[in-house]
């Protein structure tokens, strides 16, 4: 099946209209496994010359955006959450290791970082898709180039996430 950004956006809209919560996102996750495995889709929407983050579709009605990410280099990020936003990470190329963290001491929004302890590390390989719900603490890292399709919920809300210190 050939996917286009319009057909993908319409399908995601349908799932989220039926259920805006974690159950709807899980249906998006399962569906996205086929999308990120489609090499023609990747070629069309993830251009090597594009910036690191490109908005492919924005839905102001339901408050989500579909983003194309092309990372050229290895990178490690600090544990963080995105406040009231959720995100679905779909790996297209390369490998992303996602560390998941448990809270030891809470953080203050926009203020003092909290502390966290490593819970698990999962590897996202091409075709793998993972949902991060609101306030879930995570930190992606990669050893080399990677391409992802990522769906962000509530991308326009001005709700800063928090950063966390590992212990
Ligand atoms: Fe993140």
PDB file of N, CA, C and O in Angstrom, residues 91 95-98 121-125 128:
ATOM      1  N   UNK A  91      10.667   4.792  13.983  1.00  0.00           N
ATOM      2  CA  UNK A  91      12.021   4.731  13.423  1.00  0.00           C
ATOM      3  C   UNK A  91      11.970   4.322  11.956  1.00  0.00           C
ATOM      4  O   UNK A  91      11.357   3.312  11.609  1.00  0.00           O
ATOM      5  N   UNK A  95      19.311   3.585  14.339  1.00  0.00           N
ATOM      6  CA  UNK A  95      18.826   3.022  15.607  1.00  0.00           C
ATOM      7  C   UNK A  95      18.762   4.140  16.651  1.00  0.00           C
ATOM      8  O   UNK A  95      19.695   4.924  16.778  1.00  0.00           O
ATOM      9  N   UNK A  96      17.641   4.221  17.349  1.00  0.00           N
ATOM     10  CA  UNK A  96      17.528   5.133  18.491  1.00  0.00           C
ATOM     11  C   UNK A  96      17.414   4.280  19.750  1.00  0.00           C
ATOM     12  O   UNK A  96      16.586   3.371  19.799  1.00  0.00           O
ATOM     13  N   UNK A  97      18.267   4.538  20.728  1.00  0.00           N
ATOM     14  CA  UNK A  97      18.100   3.889  22.024  1.00  0.00           C
ATOM     15  C   UNK A  97      17.339   4.855  22.919  1.00  0.00           C
ATOM     16  O   UNK A  97      17.722   6.009  23.072  1.00  0.00           O
ATOM     17  N   UNK A  98      16.223   4.367  23.448  1.00  0.00           N
ATOM     18  CA  UNK A  98      15.373   5.197  24.298  1.00  0.00           C
ATOM     19  C   UNK A  98      15.520   4.736  25.739  1.00  0.00           C
ATOM     20  O   UNK A  98      15.158   3.603  26.076  1.00  0.00           O
ATOM     21  N   UNK A 121      15.999   0.452  28.923  1.00  0.00           N
ATOM     22  CA  UNK A 121      16.480   1.000  27.654  1.00  0.00           C
ATOM     23  C   UNK A 121      15.929   0.122  26.549  1.00  0.00           C
ATOM     24  O   UNK A 121      16.064  -1.099  26.610  1.00  0.00           O
ATOM     25  N   UNK A 122      15.295   0.756  25.579  1.00  0.00           N
ATOM     26  CA  UNK A 122      14.810  -0.034  24.455  1.00  0.00           C
ATOM     27  C   UNK A 122      15.427   0.497  23.164  1.00  0.00           C
ATOM     28  O   UNK A 122      15.741   1.682  23.067  1.00  0.00           O
ATOM     29  N   UNK A 123      15.618  -0.390  22.221  1.00  0.00           N
ATOM     30  CA  UNK A 123      16.170   0.017  20.939  1.00  0.00           C
ATOM     31  C   UNK A 123      15.051   0.118  19.917  1.00  0.00           C
ATOM     32  O   UNK A 123      14.283  -0.823  19.727  1.00  0.00           O
ATOM     33  N   UNK A 124      14.951   1.284  19.296  1.00  0.00           N
ATOM     34  CA  UNK A 124      14.027   1.451  18.177  1.00  0.00           C
ATOM     35  C   UNK A 124      14.816   1.236  16.899  1.00  0.00           C
ATOM     36  O   UNK A 124      15.748   1.979  16.606  1.00  0.00           O
ATOM     37  N   UNK A 125      14.435   0.185  16.189  1.00  0.00           N
ATOM     38  CA  UNK A 125      15.055  -0.126  14.893  1.00  0.00           C
ATOM     39  C   UNK A 125      14.047   0.177  13.794  1.00  0.00           C
ATOM     40  O   UNK A 125      12.853   0.325  14.084  1.00  0.00           O
ATOM     41  N   UNK A 128      10.100   0.044  14.001  1.00  0.00           N
ATOM     42  CA  UNK A 128       9.609   0.070  15.387  1.00  0.00           C
ATOM     43  C   UNK A 128       8.980   1.435  15.704  1.00  0.00           C
ATOM     44  O   UNK A 128       9.490   2.466  15.280  1.00  0.00           O
TER      45      UNK A 128
END
